[in-house]
CSV table of C-alpha atoms in Angstrom, one decimal:
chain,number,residue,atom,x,y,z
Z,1,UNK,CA,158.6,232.7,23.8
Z,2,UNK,CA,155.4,232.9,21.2
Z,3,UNK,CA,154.9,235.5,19.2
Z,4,UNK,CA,151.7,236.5,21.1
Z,5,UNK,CA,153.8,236.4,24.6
Z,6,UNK,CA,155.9,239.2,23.0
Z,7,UNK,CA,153.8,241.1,21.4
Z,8,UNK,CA,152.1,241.2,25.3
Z,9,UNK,CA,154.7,241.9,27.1
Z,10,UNK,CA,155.8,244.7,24.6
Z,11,UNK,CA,152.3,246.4,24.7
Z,12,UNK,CA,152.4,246.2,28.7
Z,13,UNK,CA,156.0,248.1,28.2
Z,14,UNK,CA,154.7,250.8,25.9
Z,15,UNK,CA,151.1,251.8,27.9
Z,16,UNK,CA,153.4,251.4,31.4
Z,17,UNK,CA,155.8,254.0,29.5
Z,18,UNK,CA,153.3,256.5,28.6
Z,19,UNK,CA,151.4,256.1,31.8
Z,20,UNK,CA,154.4,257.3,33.4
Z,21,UNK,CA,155.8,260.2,31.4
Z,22,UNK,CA,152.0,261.7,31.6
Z,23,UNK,CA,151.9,261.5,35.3
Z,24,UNK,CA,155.3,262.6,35.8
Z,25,UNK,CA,154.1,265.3,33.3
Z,26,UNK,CA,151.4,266.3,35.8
Z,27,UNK,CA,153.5,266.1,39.0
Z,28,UNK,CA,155.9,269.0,36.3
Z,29,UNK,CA,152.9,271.3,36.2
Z,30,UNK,CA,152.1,271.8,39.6
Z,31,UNK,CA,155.7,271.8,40.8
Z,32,UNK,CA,156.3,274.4,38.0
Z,33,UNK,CA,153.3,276.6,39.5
Z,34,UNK,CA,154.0,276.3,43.1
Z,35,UNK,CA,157.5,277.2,42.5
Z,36,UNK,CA,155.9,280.9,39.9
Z,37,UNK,CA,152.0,280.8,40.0
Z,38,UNK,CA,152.8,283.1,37.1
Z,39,UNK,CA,153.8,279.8,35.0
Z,40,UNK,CA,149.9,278.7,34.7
Z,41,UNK,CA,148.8,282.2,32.6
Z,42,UNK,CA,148.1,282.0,29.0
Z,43,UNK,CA,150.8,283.6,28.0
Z,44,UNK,CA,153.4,281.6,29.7
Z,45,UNK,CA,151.5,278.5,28.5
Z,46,UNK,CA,151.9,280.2,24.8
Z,47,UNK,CA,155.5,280.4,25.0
Z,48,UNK,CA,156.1,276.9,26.5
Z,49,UNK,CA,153.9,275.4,23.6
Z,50,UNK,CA,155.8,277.3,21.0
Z,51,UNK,CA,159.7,275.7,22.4
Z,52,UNK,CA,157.7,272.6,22.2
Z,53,UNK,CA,156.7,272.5,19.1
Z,54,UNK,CA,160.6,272.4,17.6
Z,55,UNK,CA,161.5,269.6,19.9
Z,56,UNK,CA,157.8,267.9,18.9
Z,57,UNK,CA,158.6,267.9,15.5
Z,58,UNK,CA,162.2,266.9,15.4
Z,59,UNK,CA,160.6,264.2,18.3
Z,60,UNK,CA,158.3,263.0,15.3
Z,61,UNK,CA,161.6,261.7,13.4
Z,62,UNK,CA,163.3,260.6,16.0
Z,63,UNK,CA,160.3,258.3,17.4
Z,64,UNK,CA,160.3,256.9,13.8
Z,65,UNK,CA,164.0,256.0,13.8
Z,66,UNK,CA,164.3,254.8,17.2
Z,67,UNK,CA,161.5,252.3,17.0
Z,68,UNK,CA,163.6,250.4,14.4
Z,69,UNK,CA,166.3,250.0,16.9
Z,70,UNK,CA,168.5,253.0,15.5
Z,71,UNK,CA,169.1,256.8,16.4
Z,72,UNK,CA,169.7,259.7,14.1
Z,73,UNK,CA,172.4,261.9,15.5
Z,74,UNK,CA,172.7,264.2,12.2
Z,75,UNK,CA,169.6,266.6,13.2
Z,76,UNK,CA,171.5,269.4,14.8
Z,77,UNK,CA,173.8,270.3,11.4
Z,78,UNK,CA,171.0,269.3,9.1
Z,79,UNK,CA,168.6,271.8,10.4
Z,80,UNK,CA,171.0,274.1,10.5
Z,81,UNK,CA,172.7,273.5,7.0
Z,82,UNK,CA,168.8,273.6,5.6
Z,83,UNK,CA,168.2,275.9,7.4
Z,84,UNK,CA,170.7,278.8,6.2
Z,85,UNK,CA,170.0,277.3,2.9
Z,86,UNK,CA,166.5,278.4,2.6
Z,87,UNK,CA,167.1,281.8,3.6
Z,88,UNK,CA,170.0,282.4,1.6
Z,89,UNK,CA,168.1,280.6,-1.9
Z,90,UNK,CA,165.4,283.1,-0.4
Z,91,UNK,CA,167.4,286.2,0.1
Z,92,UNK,CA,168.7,285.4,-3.3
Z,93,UNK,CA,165.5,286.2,-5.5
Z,94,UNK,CA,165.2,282.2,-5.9
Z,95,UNK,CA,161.4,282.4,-4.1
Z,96,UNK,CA,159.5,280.8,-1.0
Z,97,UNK,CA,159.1,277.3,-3.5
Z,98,UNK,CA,162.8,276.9,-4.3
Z,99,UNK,CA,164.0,278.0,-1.2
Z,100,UNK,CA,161.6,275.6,0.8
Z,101,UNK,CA,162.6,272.7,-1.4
Z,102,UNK,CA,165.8,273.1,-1.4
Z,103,UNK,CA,166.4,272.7,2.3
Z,104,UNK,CA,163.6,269.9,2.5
Z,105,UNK,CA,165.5,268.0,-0.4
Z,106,UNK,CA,168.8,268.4,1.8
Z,107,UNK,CA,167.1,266.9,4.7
Z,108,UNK,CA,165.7,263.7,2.5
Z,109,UNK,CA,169.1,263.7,1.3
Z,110,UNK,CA,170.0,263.2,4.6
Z,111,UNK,CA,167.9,261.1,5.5
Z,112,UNK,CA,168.5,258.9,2.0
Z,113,UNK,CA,172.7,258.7,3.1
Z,114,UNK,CA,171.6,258.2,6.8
Z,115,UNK,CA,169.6,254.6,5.6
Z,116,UNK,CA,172.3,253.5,2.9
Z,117,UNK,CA,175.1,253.5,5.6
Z,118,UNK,CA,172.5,251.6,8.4
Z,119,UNK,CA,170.6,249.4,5.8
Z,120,UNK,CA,173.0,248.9,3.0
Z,121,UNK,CA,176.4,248.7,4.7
Z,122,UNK,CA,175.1,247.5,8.1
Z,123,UNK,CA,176.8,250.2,10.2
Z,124,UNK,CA,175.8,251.0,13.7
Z,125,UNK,CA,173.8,254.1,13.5
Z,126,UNK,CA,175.1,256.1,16.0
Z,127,UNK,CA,178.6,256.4,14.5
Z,128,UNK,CA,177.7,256.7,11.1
Z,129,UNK,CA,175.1,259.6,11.9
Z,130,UNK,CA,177.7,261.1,13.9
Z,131,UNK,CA,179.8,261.2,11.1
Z,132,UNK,CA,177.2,262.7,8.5
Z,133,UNK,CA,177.0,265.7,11.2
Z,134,UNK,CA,180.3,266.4,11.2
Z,135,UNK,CA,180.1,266.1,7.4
Z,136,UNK,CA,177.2,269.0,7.3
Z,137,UNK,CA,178.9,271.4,9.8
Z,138,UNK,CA,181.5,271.1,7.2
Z,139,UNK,CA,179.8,271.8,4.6
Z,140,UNK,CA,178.1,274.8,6.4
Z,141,UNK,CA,181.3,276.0,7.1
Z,142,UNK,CA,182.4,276.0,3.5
Z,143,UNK,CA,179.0,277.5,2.0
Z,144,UNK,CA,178.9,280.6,4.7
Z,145,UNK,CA,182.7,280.8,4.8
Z,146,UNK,CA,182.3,280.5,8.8
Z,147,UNK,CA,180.6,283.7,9.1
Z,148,UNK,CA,176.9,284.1,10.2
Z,149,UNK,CA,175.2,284.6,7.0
Z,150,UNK,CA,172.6,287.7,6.7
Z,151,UNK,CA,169.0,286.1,6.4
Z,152,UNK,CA,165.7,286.7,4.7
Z,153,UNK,CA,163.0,285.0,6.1
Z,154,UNK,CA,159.6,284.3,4.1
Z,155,UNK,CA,157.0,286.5,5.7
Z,156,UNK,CA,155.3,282.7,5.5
Z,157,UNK,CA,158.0,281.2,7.6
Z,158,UNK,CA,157.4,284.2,10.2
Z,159,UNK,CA,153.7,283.0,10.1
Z,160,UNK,CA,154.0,279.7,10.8
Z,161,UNK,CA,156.3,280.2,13.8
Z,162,UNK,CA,154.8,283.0,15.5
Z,163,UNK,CA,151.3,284.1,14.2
Z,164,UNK,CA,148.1,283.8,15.9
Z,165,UNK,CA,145.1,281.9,14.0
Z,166,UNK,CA,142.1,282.5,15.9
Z,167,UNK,CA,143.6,283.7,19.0
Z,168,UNK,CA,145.8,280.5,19.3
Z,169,UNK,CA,149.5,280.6,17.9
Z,170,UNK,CA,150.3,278.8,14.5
Z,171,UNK,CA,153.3,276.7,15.2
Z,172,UNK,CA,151.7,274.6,18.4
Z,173,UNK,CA,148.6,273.9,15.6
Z,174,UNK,CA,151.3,272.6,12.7
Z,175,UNK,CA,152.9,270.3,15.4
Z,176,UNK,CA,149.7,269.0,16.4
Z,177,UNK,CA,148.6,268.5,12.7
Z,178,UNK,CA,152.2,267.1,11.9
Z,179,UNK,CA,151.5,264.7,15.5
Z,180,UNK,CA,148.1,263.5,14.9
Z,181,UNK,CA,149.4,262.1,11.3
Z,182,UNK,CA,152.3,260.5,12.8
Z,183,UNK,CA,150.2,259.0,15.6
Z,184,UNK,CA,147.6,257.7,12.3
Z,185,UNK,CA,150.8,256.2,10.4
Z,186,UNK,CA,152.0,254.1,13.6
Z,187,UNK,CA,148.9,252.9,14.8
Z,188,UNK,CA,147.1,252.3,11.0
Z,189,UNK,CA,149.4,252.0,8.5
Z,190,UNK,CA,151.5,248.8,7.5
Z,191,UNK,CA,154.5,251.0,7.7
Z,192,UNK,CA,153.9,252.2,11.1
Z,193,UNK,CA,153.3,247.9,11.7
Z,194,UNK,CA,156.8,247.5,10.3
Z,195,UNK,CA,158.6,249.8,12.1
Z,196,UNK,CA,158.0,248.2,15.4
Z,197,UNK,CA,158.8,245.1,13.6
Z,198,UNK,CA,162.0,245.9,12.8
Z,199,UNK,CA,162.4,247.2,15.6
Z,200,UNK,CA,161.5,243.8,17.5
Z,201,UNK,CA,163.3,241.2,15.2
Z,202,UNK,CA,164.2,242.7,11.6
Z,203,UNK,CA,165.8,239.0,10.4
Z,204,UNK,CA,162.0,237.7,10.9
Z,205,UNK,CA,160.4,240.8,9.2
Z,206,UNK,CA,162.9,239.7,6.2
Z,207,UNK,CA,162.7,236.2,6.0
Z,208,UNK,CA,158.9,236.8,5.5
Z,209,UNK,CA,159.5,238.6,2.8
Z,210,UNK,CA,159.4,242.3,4.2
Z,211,UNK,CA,162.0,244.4,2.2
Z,212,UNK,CA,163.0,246.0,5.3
Z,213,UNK,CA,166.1,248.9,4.0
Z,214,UNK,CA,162.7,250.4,2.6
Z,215,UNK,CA,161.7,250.7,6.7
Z,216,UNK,CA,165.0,252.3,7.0
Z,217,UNK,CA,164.9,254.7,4.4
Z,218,UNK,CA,161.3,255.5,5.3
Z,219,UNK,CA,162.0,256.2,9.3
Z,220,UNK,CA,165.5,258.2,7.9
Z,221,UNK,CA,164.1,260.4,5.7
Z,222,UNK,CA,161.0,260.9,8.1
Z,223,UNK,CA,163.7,262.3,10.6
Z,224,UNK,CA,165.6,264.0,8.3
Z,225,UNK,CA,162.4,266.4,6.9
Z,226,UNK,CA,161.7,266.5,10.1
Z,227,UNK,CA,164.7,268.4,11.2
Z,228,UNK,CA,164.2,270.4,8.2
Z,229,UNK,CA,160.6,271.7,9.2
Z,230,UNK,CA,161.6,272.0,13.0
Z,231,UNK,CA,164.7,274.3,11.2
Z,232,UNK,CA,162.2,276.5,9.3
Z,233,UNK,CA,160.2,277.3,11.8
Z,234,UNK,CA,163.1,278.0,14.6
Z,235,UNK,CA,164.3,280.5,11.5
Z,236,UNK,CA,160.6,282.5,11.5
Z,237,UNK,CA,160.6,282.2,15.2
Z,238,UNK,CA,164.4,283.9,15.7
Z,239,UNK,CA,164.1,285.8,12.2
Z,240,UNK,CA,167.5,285.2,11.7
Z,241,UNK,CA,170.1,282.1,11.0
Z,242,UNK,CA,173.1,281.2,12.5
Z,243,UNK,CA,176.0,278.8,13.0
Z,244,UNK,CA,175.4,276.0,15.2
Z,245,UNK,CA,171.4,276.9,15.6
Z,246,UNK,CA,170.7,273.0,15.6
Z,247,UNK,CA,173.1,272.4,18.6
Z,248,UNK,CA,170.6,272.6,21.3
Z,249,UNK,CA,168.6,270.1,19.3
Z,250,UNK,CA,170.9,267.1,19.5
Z,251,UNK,CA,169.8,266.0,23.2
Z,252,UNK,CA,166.6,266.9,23.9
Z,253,UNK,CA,164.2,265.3,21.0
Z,254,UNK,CA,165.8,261.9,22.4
Z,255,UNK,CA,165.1,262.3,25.8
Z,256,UNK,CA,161.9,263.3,25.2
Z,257,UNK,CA,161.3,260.1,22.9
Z,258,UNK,CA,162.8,258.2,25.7
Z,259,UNK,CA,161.1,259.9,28.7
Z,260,UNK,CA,158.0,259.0,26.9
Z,261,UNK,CA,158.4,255.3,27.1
Z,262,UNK,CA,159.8,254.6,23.7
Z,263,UNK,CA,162.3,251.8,24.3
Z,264,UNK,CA,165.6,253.0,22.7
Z,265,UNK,CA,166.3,249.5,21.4
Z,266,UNK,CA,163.5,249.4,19.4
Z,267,UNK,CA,160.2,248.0,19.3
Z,268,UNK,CA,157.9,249.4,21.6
Z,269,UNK,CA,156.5,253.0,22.2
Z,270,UNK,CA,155.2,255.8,20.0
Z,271,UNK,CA,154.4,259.1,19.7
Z,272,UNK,CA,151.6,259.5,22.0
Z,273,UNK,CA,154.2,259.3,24.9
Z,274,UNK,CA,156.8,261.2,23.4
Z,275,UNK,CA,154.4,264.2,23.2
Z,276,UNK,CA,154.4,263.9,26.6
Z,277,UNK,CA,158.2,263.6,27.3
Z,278,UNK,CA,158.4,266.6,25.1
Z,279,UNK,CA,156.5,268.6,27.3
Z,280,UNK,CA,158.4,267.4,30.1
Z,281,UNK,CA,161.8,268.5,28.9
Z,282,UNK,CA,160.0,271.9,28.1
Z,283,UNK,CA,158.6,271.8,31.4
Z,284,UNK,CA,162.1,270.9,32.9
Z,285,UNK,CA,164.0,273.3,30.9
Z,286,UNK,CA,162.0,276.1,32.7
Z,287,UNK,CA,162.4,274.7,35.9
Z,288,UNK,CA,165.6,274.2,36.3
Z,289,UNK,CA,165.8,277.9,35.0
Z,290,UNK,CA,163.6,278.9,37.5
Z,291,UNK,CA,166.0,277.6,40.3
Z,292,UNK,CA,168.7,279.0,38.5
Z,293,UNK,CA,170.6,276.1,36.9
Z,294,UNK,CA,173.2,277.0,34.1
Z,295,UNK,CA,173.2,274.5,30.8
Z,296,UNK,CA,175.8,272.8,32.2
Z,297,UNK,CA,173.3,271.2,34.9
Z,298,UNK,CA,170.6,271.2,32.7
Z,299,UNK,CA,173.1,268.3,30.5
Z,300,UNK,CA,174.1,266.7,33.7
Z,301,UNK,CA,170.0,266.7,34.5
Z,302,UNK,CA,169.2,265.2,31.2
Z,303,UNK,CA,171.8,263.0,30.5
Z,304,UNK,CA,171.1,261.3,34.6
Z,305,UNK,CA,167.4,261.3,33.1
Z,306,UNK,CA,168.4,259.6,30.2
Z,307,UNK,CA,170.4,256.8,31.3
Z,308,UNK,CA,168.0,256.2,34.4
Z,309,UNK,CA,165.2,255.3,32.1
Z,310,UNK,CA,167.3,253.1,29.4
Z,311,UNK,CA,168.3,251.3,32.1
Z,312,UNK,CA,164.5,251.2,33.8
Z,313,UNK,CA,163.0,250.2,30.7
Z,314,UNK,CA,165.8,247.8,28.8
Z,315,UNK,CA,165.2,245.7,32.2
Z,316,UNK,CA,162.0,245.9,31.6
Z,317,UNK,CA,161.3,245.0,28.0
Z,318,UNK,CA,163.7,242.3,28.3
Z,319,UNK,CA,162.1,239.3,27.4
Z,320,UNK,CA,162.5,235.8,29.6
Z,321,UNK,CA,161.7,232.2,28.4
């Protein structure tokens, strides 16, 4: 198969991907307000935009790292480990600056150790991800001593996650700021180019000279600040840490990627449809509560979700001679 032939049938995959998580997205909405008309007010809307914007922004990172073919399963300890950090630096005397960088140089950390073990030592990402979250819940465990540590939140931090700037909340604005760059870098930028193409065929994108660990590292650390920022403002928003904050956080940012037609083998998709499978999980999340469905069903929901459309779209993206 050419190189032109791929690149075609790849492109069919990724608009047919979006096309379907936005109308799926619409046929949410109305389902949503038949079953509470109340769901279609401001304030509702409001609410639903500002869960949306965690799972948008740790989304952002996982987009990144699952168009190279890989997955990043360390996000629910490293927001949570940056997380507590920040607020205890901050509670501390240490300052909004140092407390900010400190967690955001945990998550490139992170994000650093994530692309070594995938890149360097050729490990499968999913295992070796796992492992640096065990590792952090560790080492949240030793730093608080297991108990829920008392916070101070920056009255900035608050700001960002729940003020109002000009009638419309903050944090929905930072994610679309934060989206609209992403969306720039992936459809403009020779990094953005790369990523698919490691995703697609990374011994190519070597052999022509492409140093492609840096695309690792890049994508890695991408998802790691990313879980970082998506901590701070879940901190403003609760006004509090705790243990295991990041948990819920594990799940949903990759079925949203993957509901919105990014192929979770790499390649093909972008952040365009994951804003949309973000909003659908949001959207499902409520539902679901509506008809009053514990967690447990909302897993069994997700998980069904998740494995229907790997299998849709892996069939679909497969490419034949």
């Amino acid at each position: 198969m050419t190189t032109a032939t791929l690149k075609s049938r790849f492109g069919a995959f990724t608009r047919h991907g979006v096309a379907v998580s936005y109308a799926l997205l619409v046929v949410l909405i109305v389902v949503a307000v038949i079953l509470n008309p109340a769901f279609a007010s401001w304030a509702n809307v409001k609410a639903q935009l500002q869960i949306a914007t965690f799972i948008g922004i740790i989304a952002i990172g996982q987009t990144l790292v699952i168009l190279t073919g890989q997955i990043d399963l360390s996000v629910p300890w490293n927001l949570t480990f940056s997380s507590i950090l920040m607020a205890t630096l901050y509670g501390e005397g240490y300052g909004f600056a140092v407390a900010v960088g400190a967690a955001l140089l945990v998550g490139i950390g992170v994000g650093l150790v994530n692309a070594i073990g995938v890149a360097v030592f050729r490990l499968h990402s999913l295992v070796w991800t796992l492992g640096m979250n065990a590792l952090l819940e560790g080492a949240t465990m030793v730093y608080t001593n297991g108990q829920p540590p008392d916070s101070t939140i920056p009255g900035f931090v608050r700001f960002l996650a729940v003020g109002n700037l000009g009638g419309l909340p903050v944090a929905p604005l930072v994610w679309a700021v934060l989206a609209a760059v992403t969306i720039l870098v992936l459809a403009r930028s020779r990094f953005g180019r790369f990523l698919y193409a490691t995703g697609n065929n990374e011994p190519a994108l070597f052999l022509s000279g492409v140093a492609t660990r840096r695309v690792h590292v890049g994508a890695f650390v991408a998802s790691g600040v990313c879980a970082v920022l998506a901590g701070i403002l879940l901190t403003g928003y609760a006004s509090q840490t705790y243990l295991g904050m990041g948990n819920d956080y594990l799940l949903v940012p990759i079925a949203a990627v993957i509901i919105g037609g990014t192929n979770i083998m790499g390649g093909a998709g972008g952040y365009v449809g994951t804003i949309a499978g973000t909003l659908i999980v949001v959207l499902l999340q409520s539902i679901l509560s509506i008809a009053q469905i514990g967690q447990a069903g909302k897993n069994i929901t997700f998980g069904l979700i998740i494995i229907a459309l790997v299998l849709l779209y892996a069939r679909e993206a497969r490419p034949t001679d």
